[in-house]
XYZ file of C-alpha atoms in Angstrom:
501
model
C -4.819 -3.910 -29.484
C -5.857 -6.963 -31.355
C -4.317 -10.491 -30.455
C -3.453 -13.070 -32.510
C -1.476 -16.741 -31.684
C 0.892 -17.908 -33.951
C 4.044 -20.285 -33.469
C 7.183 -19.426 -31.744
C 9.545 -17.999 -34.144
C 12.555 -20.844 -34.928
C 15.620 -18.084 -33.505
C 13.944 -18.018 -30.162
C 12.746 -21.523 -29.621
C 15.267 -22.640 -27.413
C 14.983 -19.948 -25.468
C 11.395 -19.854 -24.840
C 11.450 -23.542 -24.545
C 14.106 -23.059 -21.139
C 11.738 -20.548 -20.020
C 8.973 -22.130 -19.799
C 10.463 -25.094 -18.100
C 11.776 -22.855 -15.666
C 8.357 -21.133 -14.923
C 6.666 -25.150 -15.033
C 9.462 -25.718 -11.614
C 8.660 -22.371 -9.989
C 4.908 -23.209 -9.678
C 5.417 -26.473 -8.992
C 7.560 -25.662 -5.620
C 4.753 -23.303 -4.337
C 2.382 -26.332 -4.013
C 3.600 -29.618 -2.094
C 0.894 -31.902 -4.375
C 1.721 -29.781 -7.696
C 5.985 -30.839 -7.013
C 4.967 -34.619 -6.296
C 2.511 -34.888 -9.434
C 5.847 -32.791 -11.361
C 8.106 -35.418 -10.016
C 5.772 -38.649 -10.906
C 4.818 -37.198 -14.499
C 7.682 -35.243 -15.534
C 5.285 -32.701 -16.326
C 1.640 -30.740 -14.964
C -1.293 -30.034 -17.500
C -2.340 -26.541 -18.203
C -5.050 -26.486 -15.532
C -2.904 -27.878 -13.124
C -0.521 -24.779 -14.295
C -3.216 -22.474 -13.920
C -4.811 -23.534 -10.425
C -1.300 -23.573 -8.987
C -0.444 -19.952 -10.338
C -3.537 -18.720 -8.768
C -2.582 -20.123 -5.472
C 0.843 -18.829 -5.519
C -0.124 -15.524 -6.385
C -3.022 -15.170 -4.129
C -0.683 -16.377 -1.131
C 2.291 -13.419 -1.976
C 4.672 -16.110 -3.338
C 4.839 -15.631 -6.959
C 4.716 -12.867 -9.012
C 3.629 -13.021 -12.739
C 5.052 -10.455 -14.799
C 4.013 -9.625 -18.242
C 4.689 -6.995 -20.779
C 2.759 -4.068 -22.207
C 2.775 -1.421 -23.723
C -0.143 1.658 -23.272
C 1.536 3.791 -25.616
C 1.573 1.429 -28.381
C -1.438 -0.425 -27.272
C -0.076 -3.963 -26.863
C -0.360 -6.655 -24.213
C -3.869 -4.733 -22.102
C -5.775 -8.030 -23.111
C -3.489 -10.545 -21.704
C -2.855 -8.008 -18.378
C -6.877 -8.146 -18.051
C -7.054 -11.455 -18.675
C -4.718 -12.233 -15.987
C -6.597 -9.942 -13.249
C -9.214 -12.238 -14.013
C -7.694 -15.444 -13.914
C -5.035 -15.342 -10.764
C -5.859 -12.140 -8.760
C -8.741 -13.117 -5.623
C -12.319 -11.644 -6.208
C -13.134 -8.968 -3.781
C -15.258 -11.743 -1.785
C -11.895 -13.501 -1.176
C -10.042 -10.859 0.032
C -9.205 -10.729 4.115
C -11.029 -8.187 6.055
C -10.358 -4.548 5.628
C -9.141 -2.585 9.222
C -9.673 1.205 10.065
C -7.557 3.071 11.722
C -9.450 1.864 15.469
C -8.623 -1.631 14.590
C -12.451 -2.526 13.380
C -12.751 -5.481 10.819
C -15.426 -5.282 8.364
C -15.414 -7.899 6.059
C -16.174 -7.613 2.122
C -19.406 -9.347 2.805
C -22.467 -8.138 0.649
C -25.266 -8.092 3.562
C -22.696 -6.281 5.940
C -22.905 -2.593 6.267
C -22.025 -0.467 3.520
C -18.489 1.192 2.840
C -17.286 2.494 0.157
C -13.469 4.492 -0.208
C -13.252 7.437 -2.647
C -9.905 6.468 -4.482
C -9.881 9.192 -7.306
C -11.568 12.207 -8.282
C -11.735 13.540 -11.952
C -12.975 16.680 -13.103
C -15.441 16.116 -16.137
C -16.413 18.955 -18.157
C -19.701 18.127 -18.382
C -20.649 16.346 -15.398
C -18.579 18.530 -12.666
C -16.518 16.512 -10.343
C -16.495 12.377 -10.274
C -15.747 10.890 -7.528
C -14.296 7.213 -7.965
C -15.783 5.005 -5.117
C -15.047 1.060 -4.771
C -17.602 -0.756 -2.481
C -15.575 -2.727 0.476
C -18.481 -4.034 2.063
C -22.517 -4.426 1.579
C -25.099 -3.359 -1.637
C -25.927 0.338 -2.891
C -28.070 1.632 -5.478
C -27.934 4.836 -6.838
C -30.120 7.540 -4.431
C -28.421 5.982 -1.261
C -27.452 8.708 1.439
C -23.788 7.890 3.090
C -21.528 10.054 5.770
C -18.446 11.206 4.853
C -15.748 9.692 8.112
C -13.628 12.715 7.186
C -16.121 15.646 7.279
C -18.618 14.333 9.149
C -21.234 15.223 6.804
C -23.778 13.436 4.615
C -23.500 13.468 0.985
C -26.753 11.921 -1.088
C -25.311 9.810 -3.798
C -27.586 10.374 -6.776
C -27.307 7.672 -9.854
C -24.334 5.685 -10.045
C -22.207 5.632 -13.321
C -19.680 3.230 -14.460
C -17.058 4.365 -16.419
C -15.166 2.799 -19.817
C -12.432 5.609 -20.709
C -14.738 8.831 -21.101
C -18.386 6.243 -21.903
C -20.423 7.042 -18.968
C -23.067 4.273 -18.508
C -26.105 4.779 -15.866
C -25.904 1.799 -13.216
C -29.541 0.333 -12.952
C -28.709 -2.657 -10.829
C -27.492 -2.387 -6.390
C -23.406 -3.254 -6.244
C -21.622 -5.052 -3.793
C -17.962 -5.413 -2.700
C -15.617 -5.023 -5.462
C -17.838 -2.884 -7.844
C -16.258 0.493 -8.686
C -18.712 3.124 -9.448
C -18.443 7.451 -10.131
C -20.532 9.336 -8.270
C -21.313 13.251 -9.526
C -21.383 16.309 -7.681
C -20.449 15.568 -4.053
C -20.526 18.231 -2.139
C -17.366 18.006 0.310
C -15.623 14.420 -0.715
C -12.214 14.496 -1.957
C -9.775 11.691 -3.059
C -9.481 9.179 0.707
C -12.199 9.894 2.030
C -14.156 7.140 3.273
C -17.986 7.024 3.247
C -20.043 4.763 4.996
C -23.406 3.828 6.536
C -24.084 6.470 9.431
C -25.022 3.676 12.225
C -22.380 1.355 11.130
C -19.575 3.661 10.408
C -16.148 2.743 9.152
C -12.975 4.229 7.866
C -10.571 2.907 5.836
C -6.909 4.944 6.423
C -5.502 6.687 3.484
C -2.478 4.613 2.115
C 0.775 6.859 3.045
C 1.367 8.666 -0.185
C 5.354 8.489 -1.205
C 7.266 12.404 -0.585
C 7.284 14.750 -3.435
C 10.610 14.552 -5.058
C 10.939 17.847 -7.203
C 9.566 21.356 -6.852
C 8.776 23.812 -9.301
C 7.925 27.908 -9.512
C 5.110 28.757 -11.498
C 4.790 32.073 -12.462
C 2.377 33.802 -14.910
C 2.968 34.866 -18.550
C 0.817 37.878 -17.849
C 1.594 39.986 -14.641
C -0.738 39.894 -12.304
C -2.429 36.692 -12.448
C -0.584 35.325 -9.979
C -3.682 34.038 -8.464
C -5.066 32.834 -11.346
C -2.505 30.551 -11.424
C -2.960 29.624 -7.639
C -6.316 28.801 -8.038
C -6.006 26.578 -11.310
C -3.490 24.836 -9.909
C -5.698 24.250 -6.751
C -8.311 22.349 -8.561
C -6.012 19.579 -9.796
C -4.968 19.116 -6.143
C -8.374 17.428 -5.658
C -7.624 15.062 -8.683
C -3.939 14.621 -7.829
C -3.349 13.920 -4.058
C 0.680 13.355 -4.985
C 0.809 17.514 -5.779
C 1.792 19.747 -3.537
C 0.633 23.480 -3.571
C 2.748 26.305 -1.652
C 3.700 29.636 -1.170
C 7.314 31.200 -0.632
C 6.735 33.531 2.230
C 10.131 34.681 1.557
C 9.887 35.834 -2.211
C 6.522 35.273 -3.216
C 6.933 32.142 -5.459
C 4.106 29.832 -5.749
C 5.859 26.417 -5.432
C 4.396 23.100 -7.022
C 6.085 19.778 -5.817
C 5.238 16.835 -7.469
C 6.585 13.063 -8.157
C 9.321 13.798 -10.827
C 9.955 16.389 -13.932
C 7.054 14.919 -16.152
C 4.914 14.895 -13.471
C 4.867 18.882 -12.815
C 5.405 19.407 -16.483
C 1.922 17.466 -16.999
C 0.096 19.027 -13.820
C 0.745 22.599 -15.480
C -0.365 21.305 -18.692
C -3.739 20.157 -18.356
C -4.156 23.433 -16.027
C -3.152 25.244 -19.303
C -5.747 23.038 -20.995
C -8.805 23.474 -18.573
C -8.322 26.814 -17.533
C -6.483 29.116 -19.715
C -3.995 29.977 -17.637
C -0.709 30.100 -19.360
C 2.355 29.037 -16.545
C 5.729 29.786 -17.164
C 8.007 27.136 -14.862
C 11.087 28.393 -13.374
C 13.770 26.595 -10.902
C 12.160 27.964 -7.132
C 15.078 30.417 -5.456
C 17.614 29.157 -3.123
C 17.237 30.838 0.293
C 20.373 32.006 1.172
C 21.209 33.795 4.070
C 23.676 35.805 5.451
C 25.556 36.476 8.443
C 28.978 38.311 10.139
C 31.830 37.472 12.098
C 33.630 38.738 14.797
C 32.349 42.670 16.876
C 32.096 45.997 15.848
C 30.859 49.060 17.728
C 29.257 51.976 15.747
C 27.052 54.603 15.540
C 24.174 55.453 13.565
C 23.156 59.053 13.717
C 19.942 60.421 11.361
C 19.757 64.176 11.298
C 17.204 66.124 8.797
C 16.403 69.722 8.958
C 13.761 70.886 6.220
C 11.868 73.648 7.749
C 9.610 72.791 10.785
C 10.427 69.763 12.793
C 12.921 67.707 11.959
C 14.409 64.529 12.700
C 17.092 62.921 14.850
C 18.212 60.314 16.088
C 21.170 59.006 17.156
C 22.260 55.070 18.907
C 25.397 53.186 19.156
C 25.578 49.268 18.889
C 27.736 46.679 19.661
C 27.308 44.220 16.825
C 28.807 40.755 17.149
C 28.252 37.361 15.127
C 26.586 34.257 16.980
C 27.006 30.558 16.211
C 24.836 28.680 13.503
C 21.023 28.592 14.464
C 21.505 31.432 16.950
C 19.166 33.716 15.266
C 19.024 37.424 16.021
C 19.422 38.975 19.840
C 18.825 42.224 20.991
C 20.178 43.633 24.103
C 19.030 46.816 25.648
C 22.044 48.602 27.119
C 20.849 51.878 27.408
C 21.209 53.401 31.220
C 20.918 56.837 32.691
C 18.327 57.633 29.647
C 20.151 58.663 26.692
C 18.037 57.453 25.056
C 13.949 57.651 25.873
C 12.326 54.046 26.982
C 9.704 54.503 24.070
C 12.512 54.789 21.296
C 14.363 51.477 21.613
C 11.963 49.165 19.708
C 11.780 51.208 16.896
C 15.568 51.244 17.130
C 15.404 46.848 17.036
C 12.676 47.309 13.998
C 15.295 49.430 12.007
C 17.595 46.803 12.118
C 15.348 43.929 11.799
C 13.650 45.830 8.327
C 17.795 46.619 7.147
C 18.646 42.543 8.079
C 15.972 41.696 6.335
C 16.562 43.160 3.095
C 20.456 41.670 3.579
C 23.588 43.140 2.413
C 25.618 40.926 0.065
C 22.897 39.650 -1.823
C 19.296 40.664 -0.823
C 19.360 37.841 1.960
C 17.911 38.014 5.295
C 21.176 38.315 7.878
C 20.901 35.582 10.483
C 22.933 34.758 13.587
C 24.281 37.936 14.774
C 23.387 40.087 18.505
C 22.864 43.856 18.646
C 23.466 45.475 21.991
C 22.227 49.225 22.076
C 24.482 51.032 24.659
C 24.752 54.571 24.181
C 22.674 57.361 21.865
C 21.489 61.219 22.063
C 18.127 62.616 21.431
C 16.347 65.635 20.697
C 13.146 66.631 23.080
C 11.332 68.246 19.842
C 12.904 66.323 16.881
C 13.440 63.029 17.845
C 10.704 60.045 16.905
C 9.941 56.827 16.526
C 10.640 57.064 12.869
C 14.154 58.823 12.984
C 15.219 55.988 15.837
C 13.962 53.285 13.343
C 16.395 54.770 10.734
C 19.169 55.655 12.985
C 19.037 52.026 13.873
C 18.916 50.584 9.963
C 21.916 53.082 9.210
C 24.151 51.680 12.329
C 23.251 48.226 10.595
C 24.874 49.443 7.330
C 28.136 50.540 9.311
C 28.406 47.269 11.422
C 27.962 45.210 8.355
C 30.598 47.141 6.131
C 32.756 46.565 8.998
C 32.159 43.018 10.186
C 32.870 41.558 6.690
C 29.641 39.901 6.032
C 29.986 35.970 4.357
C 27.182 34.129 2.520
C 25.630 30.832 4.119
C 24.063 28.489 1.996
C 21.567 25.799 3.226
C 22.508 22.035 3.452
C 19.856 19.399 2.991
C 19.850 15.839 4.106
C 19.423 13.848 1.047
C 18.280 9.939 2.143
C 18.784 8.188 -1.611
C 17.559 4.508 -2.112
C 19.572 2.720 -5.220
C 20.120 -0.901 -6.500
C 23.985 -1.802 -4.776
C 25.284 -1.952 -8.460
C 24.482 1.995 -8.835
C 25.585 2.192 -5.429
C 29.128 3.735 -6.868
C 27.812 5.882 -9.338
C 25.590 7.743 -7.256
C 28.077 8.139 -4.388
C 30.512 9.854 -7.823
C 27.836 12.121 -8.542
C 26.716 13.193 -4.984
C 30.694 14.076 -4.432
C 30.553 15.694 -7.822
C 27.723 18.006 -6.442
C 29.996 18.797 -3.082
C 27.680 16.319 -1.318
C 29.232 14.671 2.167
C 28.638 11.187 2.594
C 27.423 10.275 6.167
C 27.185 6.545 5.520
C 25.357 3.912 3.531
C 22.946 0.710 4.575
C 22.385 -2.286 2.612
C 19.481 -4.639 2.274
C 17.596 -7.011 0.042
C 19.802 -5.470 -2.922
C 19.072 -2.050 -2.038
C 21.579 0.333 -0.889
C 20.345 3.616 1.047
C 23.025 6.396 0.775
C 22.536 9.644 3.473
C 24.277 12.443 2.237
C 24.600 16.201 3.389
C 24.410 18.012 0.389
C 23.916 21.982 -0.873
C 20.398 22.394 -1.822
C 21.631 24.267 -4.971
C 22.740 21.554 -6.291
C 19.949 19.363 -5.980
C 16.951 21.280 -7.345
C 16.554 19.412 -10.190
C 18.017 16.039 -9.154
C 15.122 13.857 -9.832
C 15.998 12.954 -13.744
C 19.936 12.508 -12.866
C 18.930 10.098 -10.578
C 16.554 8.151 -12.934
C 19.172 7.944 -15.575
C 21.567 7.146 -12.985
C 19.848 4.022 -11.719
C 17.366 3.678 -14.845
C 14.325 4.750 -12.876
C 15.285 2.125 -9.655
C 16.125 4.691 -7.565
C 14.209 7.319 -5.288
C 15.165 10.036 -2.925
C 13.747 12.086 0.029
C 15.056 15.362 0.926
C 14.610 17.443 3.938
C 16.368 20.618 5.429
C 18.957 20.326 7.722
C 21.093 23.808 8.728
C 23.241 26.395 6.773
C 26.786 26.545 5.813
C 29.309 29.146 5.040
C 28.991 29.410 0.943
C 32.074 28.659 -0.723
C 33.458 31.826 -2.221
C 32.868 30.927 -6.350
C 29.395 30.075 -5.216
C 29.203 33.588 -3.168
C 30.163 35.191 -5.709
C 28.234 34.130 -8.002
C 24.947 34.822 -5.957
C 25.828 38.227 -5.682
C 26.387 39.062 -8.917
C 23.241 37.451 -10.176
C 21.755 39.808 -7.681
C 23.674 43.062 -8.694
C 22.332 42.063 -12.009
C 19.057 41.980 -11.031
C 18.991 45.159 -9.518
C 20.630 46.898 -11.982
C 18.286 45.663 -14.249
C 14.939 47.289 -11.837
């Protein structure tokens, strides 16, 4: 971390020589009286340099860039040093706006506001909340509302924090100053907190979509929840994690900015918790459905001493276009079949559709019509029209020839134009459909309809696509007719897995 001058080295004199000529010009054309005292003198001193700099950055039309390094500890002085020396002080910033429109200016004797812009859990001190002061003084003891919750939340002693070096704050803060607070009660990462008769909100910046999702599962059965819960906690530290459930199968699904990211997440829950978390590529949720009509019958007759059961339908069964979803018709006239019976006659089938038929997915898209049936006065029930109704389900779907539909995302990618080709190759490669492609600025956005199979783990082929330029959202758009290696291949993978229970 140490810095050191020394001369430019001889090989890359010329170079740095052009450079700095070049960088001279640039801030010299953001200032009218900086290009005429260039022009006059041929050159600018190293104030004049600096002063310009400062302007041009502070107005949005120059951008220094220098290099660094965190891992190897190189270049943090000279990125510090330039905060100080071109970035505006928090008294020279314009006024911050809420979500209503209010100004409150970053003025010391205004009202205080503070915004809570990152929460840590410390092991010894509970949960720190990060808080920089936009506007007026606090000391430590002050009592502020929380916008969000609408509650109070006493502030206790303020800390300031160098790494993991907590050091007590003794003197009131203005605008600028950014302070840890322990042990709020209900304030999470954006919140805003503010003086109660002067109250102000500033909106939480809109957070970038998750690109990748991950299931977690525990090493140890059983501590499923466990693993929920850990998990939960770093929510409140990490607002760019996302926490679900798969109603469908049970996965608990973490989403999160990339690979490293989730990788990371599940570490440090590993860490502070002892929870070990296994992480598995979530399911794909297939589906199923039929084509064409069938009529059958489904007939459920047991005799075991005592009552028995029976009951006995006939359905029409008939596939419906895409996004259809299930219909059921009650045909029944003349009373075949008892009023009271028919639902449980529609839950049989909806319990058998379900569960699937190719591959353990739910069957979508299809109609039912129940036209005909028989019952017994003693042995029919509720129960034996539930399975007479699952077993004509079986029958139609033997018959009907069921296919496997596989859901189709709309994938929005943003690339530099000179990866434009490359990713356009691999979205192909991945039976993607190109629906067009915008350019702008050097930045071309690709839309693509593309298998969500094959984009699970897309997030680090994209980086090394585009070296880390490019980004991607995802959402769900509708379900296609699998193509039959991929059908196949589902439904072996779940023979295999049932075979294996």
């Amino acid at each position: 971390g140490a810095v050191s001058e020394c001369d430019v080295p001889a090989d890359v004199a010329d170079d740095v020589s052009l450079l700095h000529d070049l960088t001279v010009e640039n801030i010299a054309e953001s200032d009218e009286e900086l290009m005429e005292k260039y022009l006059e003198e041929g050159s600018l001193s190293l104030e004049d340099l600096q002063i310009g700099l400062r302007k041009g950055t502070v107005a949005g039309e120059l951008c220094p860039v220098l290099v660094c390094s965190s891992l190897e500890n190189k270049g943090g002085v000279a990125v510090l040093e330039a905060i100080q020396a071109l970035l505006p002080a928090a008294s020279e910033r314009p006024a911050f706006v809420d979500a209503l429109g209010q100004e409150r200016k970053p003025d010391p004797d205004a009202p205080v506001a503070g915004f809570v812009f990152k929460t840590l859990a410390d092991p010894f001190s509970g949960q720190l909340s990060l808080v920089r002061i936009l506007s007026g003084t606090i000391n430590g003891d002050a009592t502020l509302k929380n916008m969000r919750s609408g509650e109070n939340e006493r502030l206790g002693s303020l800390l300031f924090l160098t790494g993991k070096t907590q050091t007590p704050c003794k003197e009131p803060v203005g605008p600028g100053a950014i302070v840890a607070v322990a042990k709020l009660k209900n304030t999470r990462t954006g919140d805003s907190l503010c003086d109660e008769k002067q109250p102000f909100a500033l909106p939480m910046p809109k957070l970038p979509p998750q690109l990748i999702t991950y299931a977690l599962a525990p090493k140890e059965k059983g501590d499923e929840d466990k693993v929920y819960s850990a998990i939960q906690r770093l929510l409140d530290e990490d607002v760019t994690l996302r926490l679900a459930r798969d109603e469908e199968n049970g996965d608990i699904l973490l989403s999160g900015m990339g690979q490293l990211h989730i990788e990371l997440s599940v570490e440090k829950a590993k860490r502070r918790f002892k929870v070990d978390i296994i992480l598995k590529t979530p399911k794909v949720p297939y589906r199923e459905t039929v084509r064409g009509k069938v009529q059958v019958q489904g007939r459920h007759k047991k005799q075991s001493g005592g009552r028995g059961q029976f009951g006995d339908c006939w359905i029409e069964m008939e596939g419906l276009p895409r996004g259809s979803g299930y219909v059921f018709e009650d045909a029944i006239v003349g009373g075949v079949i008892p009023r009271q019976y028919i639902p449980a006659i529609d839950k049989g089938i909806q319990e058998a559709a379900a569960r699937g038929f190719l591959a353990g997915c739910q069957v979508v898209d299809f109609r039912v019509k129940v036209y005909d049936g028989s019952y017994h006065t003693v042995d029919s029930s509720e129960m034996a029209f539930k399975v007479a109704g699952s077993l004509a389900f079986k029958k139609a779907m033997e018959s009907l020839k069921p296919v496997l539909l596989e859901p189709i995302v709309l994938l929005t990618v943003s690339v530099p134009d000179e990866c434009m080709g490359d990713v356009i190759g691999d979205l192909s490669s991945r039976r993607g459909k190109v629906l067009g492609s915008d350019s702008a600025a050097g930045v071309t956005e690709i839309k693509a309809h593309v298998p969500m199979s094959e984009v699970l783990r897309y997030a680090p082929d994209l980086r090394s696509m585009t070296a880390g330029q490019g980004f991607f959202t995802m959402e769900f758009a509708h379900y296609e007719e699998a193509p039959q290696p991929v059908a196949d291949k589902v439904i072996a993978e779940h023979q295999k897995a049932v075979a294996g229970e």
